[in-house]
Amino acid sequence: MTRTAVVSHNPHVALHVLGPVDAPYAELADWEPARAEIGRLDAVREATEEELLAARLASGEHRAAIAEAERLVRDSPQREERWCLLAPAHYQSGRQAEALSSLRSARHMLDDDLGIQPGERLIDLETAIMRHDPALAPARHESRVGDDCPYRGLSGYGPDDADEFFGRDAEIEAVVDRLARRRFLALTGASGSGKSSLALAGVVPMFKARGWTAEIVRPW
């Protein structure tokens, strides 16, 4: 199965197969024999970054994907595919005006800088957003519930319990989105409200799925 097929049929698997993506041979950039290969691999890297972002959107991570989509556009604004990922990320996060604004920016950039007309996909996407096409609705993926009852009373969930921890996707997404933009976040709430479970069984597994490092430090 190709990488594109993995993204289309199982975006959760694609998140593990594709990421993270690093710049190739950065330490050899000044070596002439390596430059051609670096250019080829850079093209592969850019395409993989786009497929990885598409997988995040297909997995329902639209809010958390906005910052990454904006970075990809800044890095290579001439790649129309990146604008076609940024706009749905905004739209699916309830930001229709920003989605349309990004598409207008893409039109101006393509026309002014490259002298070309936007592609059919970008035009169709703009029309779909203005019409609130149901096909653009955010993806919803229900967590799998095992045969055993996942409810464990007052006992907390840990990083190994991610498959049984569900119902707090929006909160997990909000925490990860905030940490992608800031270095510190405190989770507060009443005793027994599930702060530790949210962090350990929700946020930590999502970090690891993206290739980020998560260290658990206890003060006792």
CSV table of C-alpha atoms in Angstrom, one decimal:
chain,number,residue,atom,x,y,z
A,1,MET,CA,0.0,0.0,0.0
A,2,THR,CA,1.4,3.4,-0.9
A,3,ARG,CA,1.8,6.2,1.6
A,4,THR,CA,-1.1,8.2,0.0
A,5,ALA,CA,-3.3,5.1,0.3
A,6,VAL,CA,-2.4,4.8,4.0
A,7,VAL,CA,-3.4,8.4,4.6
A,8,SER,CA,-6.7,7.8,2.8
A,9,HIS,CA,-7.7,4.5,4.4
A,10,ASN,CA,-6.1,4.7,7.9
A,11,PRO,CA,-4.9,8.1,8.9
A,12,HIS,CA,-4.1,7.0,12.4
A,13,VAL,CA,-1.6,4.4,11.0
A,14,ALA,CA,-0.2,7.1,8.7
A,15,LEU,CA,0.7,9.3,11.6
A,16,HIS,CA,3.1,6.5,12.8
A,17,VAL,CA,4.3,5.6,9.3
A,18,LEU,CA,5.1,9.1,8.0
A,19,GLY,CA,6.4,11.2,10.9
A,20,PRO,CA,8.4,12.9,12.1
A,21,VAL,CA,10.1,14.4,9.0
A,22,ASP,CA,13.6,15.9,9.1
A,23,ALA,CA,15.7,17.8,6.6
A,24,PRO,CA,18.0,15.4,4.7
A,25,TYR,CA,21.8,15.7,5.0
A,26,ALA,CA,21.7,19.1,6.5
A,27,GLU,CA,25.3,18.7,7.6
A,28,LEU,CA,26.4,18.1,4.0
A,29,ALA,CA,24.8,21.2,2.5
A,30,ASP,CA,28.1,22.7,1.5
A,31,TRP,CA,29.4,19.6,-0.2
A,32,GLU,CA,28.9,19.8,-4.0
A,33,PRO,CA,28.4,16.0,-4.6
A,34,ALA,CA,25.6,15.9,-2.1
A,35,ARG,CA,23.6,18.9,-3.3
A,36,ALA,CA,21.6,17.1,-6.1
A,37,GLU,CA,20.6,14.3,-3.7
A,38,ILE,CA,19.7,16.9,-1.0
A,39,GLY,CA,17.4,18.6,-3.6
A,40,ARG,CA,15.7,15.3,-4.5
A,41,LEU,CA,15.2,14.3,-0.9
A,42,ASP,CA,13.9,17.8,0.0
A,43,ALA,CA,11.1,17.3,-2.6
A,44,VAL,CA,10.3,13.9,-0.9
A,45,ARG,CA,10.4,15.5,2.5
A,46,GLU,CA,8.0,18.3,1.4
A,47,ALA,CA,5.5,15.9,0.0
A,48,THR,CA,5.8,13.7,3.1
A,49,GLU,CA,5.1,16.7,5.3
A,50,GLU,CA,1.9,17.4,3.4
A,51,GLU,CA,0.8,13.8,3.6
A,52,LEU,CA,1.5,13.8,7.3
A,53,LEU,CA,-0.6,16.9,7.8
A,54,ALA,CA,-3.4,15.4,5.7
A,55,ALA,CA,-3.4,12.4,8.0
A,56,ARG,CA,-3.7,14.7,11.0
A,57,LEU,CA,-6.7,16.4,9.5
A,58,ALA,CA,-8.3,13.1,8.5
A,59,SER,CA,-7.7,11.9,12.1
A,60,GLY,CA,-9.7,14.9,13.4
A,61,GLU,CA,-6.8,16.9,14.7
A,62,HIS,CA,-7.8,20.1,12.7
A,63,ARG,CA,-7.3,22.6,15.6
A,64,ALA,CA,-3.9,21.2,16.5
A,65,ALA,CA,-2.9,21.1,12.8
A,66,ILE,CA,-3.3,24.8,12.2
A,67,ALA,CA,0.1,25.8,13.5
A,68,GLU,CA,1.8,23.1,11.4
A,69,ALA,CA,-0.2,24.1,8.3
A,70,GLU,CA,0.8,27.7,8.7
A,71,ARG,CA,4.5,26.7,9.1
A,72,LEU,CA,4.4,24.6,5.9
A,73,VAL,CA,2.8,27.5,4.0
A,74,ARG,CA,5.5,29.9,5.2
A,75,ASP,CA,8.3,27.4,4.3
A,76,SER,CA,7.0,26.8,0.7
A,77,PRO,CA,4.1,29.2,-0.2
A,78,GLN,CA,4.4,28.2,-3.9
A,79,ARG,CA,3.2,24.7,-3.1
A,80,GLU,CA,-0.6,24.9,-3.7
A,81,GLU,CA,-1.2,21.7,-1.8
A,82,ARG,CA,-0.2,23.4,1.5
A,83,TRP,CA,-2.8,26.1,1.0
A,84,CYS,CA,-5.3,23.4,0.3
A,85,LEU,CA,-4.5,21.9,3.7
A,86,LEU,CA,-4.4,25.2,5.7
A,87,ALA,CA,-7.9,26.3,4.6
A,88,PRO,CA,-9.7,23.1,5.7
A,89,ALA,CA,-7.8,23.2,9.0
A,90,HIS,CA,-9.2,26.7,9.6
A,91,TYR,CA,-12.7,25.8,8.4
A,92,GLN,CA,-13.0,22.6,10.4
A,93,SER,CA,-12.0,24.6,13.5
A,94,GLY,CA,-14.9,27.0,13.0
A,95,ARG,CA,-12.8,29.7,11.3
A,96,GLN,CA,-14.5,30.1,7.9
A,97,ALA,CA,-13.3,33.7,7.4
A,98,GLU,CA,-9.7,32.7,8.0
A,99,ALA,CA,-10.1,29.7,5.6
A,100,LEU,CA,-11.4,32.0,2.8
A,101,SER,CA,-8.7,34.6,3.6
A,102,SER,CA,-6.0,31.9,3.2
A,103,LEU,CA,-7.3,30.9,-0.1
A,104,ARG,CA,-7.4,34.5,-1.3
A,105,SER,CA,-3.8,34.8,-0.2
A,106,ALA,CA,-3.0,31.7,-2.2
A,107,ARG,CA,-4.6,33.2,-5.3
A,108,HIS,CA,-2.6,36.5,-5.0
A,109,MET,CA,0.6,34.7,-4.3
A,110,LEU,CA,0.3,32.4,-7.3
A,111,ASP,CA,-0.7,35.2,-9.6
A,112,ASP,CA,1.7,37.9,-8.4
A,113,ASP,CA,4.8,35.8,-7.7
A,114,LEU,CA,4.4,32.9,-10.2
A,115,GLY,CA,2.1,34.3,-12.8
A,116,ILE,CA,-0.2,31.3,-12.8
A,117,GLN,CA,-3.8,30.7,-12.1
A,118,PRO,CA,-4.9,28.7,-9.1
A,119,GLY,CA,-5.5,25.0,-9.7
A,120,GLU,CA,-8.9,23.3,-9.9
A,121,ARG,CA,-8.6,21.9,-6.4
A,122,LEU,CA,-8.0,25.2,-4.8
A,123,ILE,CA,-11.0,26.7,-6.7
A,124,ASP,CA,-13.3,23.8,-5.8
A,125,LEU,CA,-12.2,24.1,-2.2
A,126,GLU,CA,-13.1,27.8,-2.0
A,127,THR,CA,-16.5,27.0,-3.5
A,128,ALA,CA,-17.1,24.1,-1.1
A,129,ILE,CA,-16.2,26.3,1.9
A,130,MET,CA,-18.6,29.1,0.9
A,131,ARG,CA,-21.3,26.5,0.4
A,132,HIS,CA,-20.6,24.7,3.7
A,133,ASP,CA,-20.2,21.5,1.9
A,134,PRO,CA,-20.9,18.6,4.3
A,135,ALA,CA,-17.8,16.8,2.9
A,136,LEU,CA,-15.6,19.3,4.7
A,137,ALA,CA,-17.1,18.5,8.1
A,138,PRO,CA,-14.5,17.6,10.7
A,139,ALA,CA,-13.6,13.9,10.9
A,140,ARG,CA,-15.1,12.1,13.9
A,141,HIS,CA,-13.4,8.9,15.1
A,142,GLU,CA,-14.9,7.0,18.0
A,143,SER,CA,-12.5,5.5,20.4
A,144,ARG,CA,-12.5,1.7,20.5
A,145,VAL,CA,-14.0,0.2,23.6
A,146,GLY,CA,-12.6,-3.2,24.6
A,147,ASP,CA,-14.6,-6.2,25.9
A,148,ASP,CA,-13.7,-5.4,29.4
A,149,CYS,CA,-15.3,-2.4,31.2
A,150,PRO,CA,-12.9,0.5,30.9
A,151,TYR,CA,-14.3,2.3,33.9
A,152,ARG,CA,-12.0,1.9,36.9
A,153,GLY,CA,-13.7,4.1,39.5
A,154,LEU,CA,-11.3,6.5,41.2
A,155,SER,CA,-8.1,4.7,39.8
A,156,GLY,CA,-6.3,6.9,37.3
A,157,TYR,CA,-5.3,6.0,33.7
A,158,GLY,CA,-1.7,5.9,32.6
A,159,PRO,CA,0.2,6.0,29.3
A,160,ASP,CA,-0.4,2.3,28.6
A,161,ASP,CA,-4.2,2.8,28.9
A,162,ALA,CA,-4.6,5.1,25.9
A,163,ASP,CA,-6.9,2.6,24.1
A,164,GLU,CA,-9.3,2.6,27.0
A,165,PHE,CA,-9.2,6.3,27.7
A,166,PHE,CA,-11.9,8.1,25.6
A,167,GLY,CA,-14.5,10.9,25.7
A,168,ARG,CA,-12.0,13.7,26.2
A,169,ASP,CA,-10.7,14.2,22.7
A,170,ALA,CA,-11.5,17.9,22.6
A,171,GLU,CA,-9.6,18.5,25.9
A,172,ILE,CA,-6.6,16.5,24.7
A,173,GLU,CA,-6.6,18.4,21.4
A,174,ALA,CA,-6.8,21.7,23.2
A,175,VAL,CA,-3.9,20.8,25.5
A,176,VAL,CA,-1.6,19.7,22.7
A,177,ASP,CA,-2.5,22.7,20.6
A,178,ARG,CA,-1.6,25.0,23.5
A,179,LEU,CA,1.7,23.2,24.1
A,180,ALA,CA,2.6,23.4,20.4
A,181,ARG,CA,2.6,27.2,20.9
A,182,ARG,CA,3.8,27.6,24.5
A,183,ARG,CA,6.4,25.8,26.7
A,184,PHE,CA,4.3,25.6,29.8
A,185,LEU,CA,0.7,24.6,30.7
A,186,ALA,CA,-0.8,23.8,34.0
A,187,LEU,CA,-3.8,21.5,34.3
A,188,THR,CA,-6.0,22.5,37.3
A,189,GLY,CA,-9.3,21.2,38.7
A,190,ALA,CA,-11.0,19.5,41.6
A,191,SER,CA,-9.6,16.4,43.1
A,192,GLY,CA,-10.8,13.4,41.1
A,193,SER,CA,-11.7,15.4,38.0
A,194,GLY,CA,-9.3,13.4,35.8
A,195,LYS,CA,-6.3,15.8,35.5
A,196,SER,CA,-3.7,13.0,35.7
A,197,SER,CA,-5.6,10.7,33.4
A,198,LEU,CA,-6.0,13.5,30.8
A,199,ALA,CA,-2.2,14.1,30.9
A,200,LEU,CA,-0.9,10.6,31.1
A,201,ALA,CA,-3.5,8.6,29.0
A,202,GLY,CA,-4.4,11.4,26.7
A,203,VAL,CA,-1.7,13.9,26.1
A,204,VAL,CA,1.4,11.7,26.5
A,205,PRO,CA,0.3,9.1,24.0
A,206,MET,CA,-0.6,11.8,21.5
A,207,PHE,CA,2.9,13.3,22.0
A,208,LYS,CA,4.5,10.0,21.3
A,209,ALA,CA,2.4,9.4,18.2
A,210,ARG,CA,3.8,12.6,16.8
A,211,GLY,CA,7.3,11.7,17.6
A,212,TRP,CA,7.6,14.2,20.4
A,213,THR,CA,9.4,13.5,23.6
A,214,ALA,CA,7.3,13.1,26.8
A,215,GLU,CA,9.1,12.7,30.2
A,216,ILE,CA,7.0,11.9,33.3
A,217,VAL,CA,8.4,13.4,36.4
A,218,ARG,CA,6.8,12.9,39.8
A,219,PRO,CA,7.6,15.2,42.8
A,220,TRP,CA,7.5,12.4,45.3
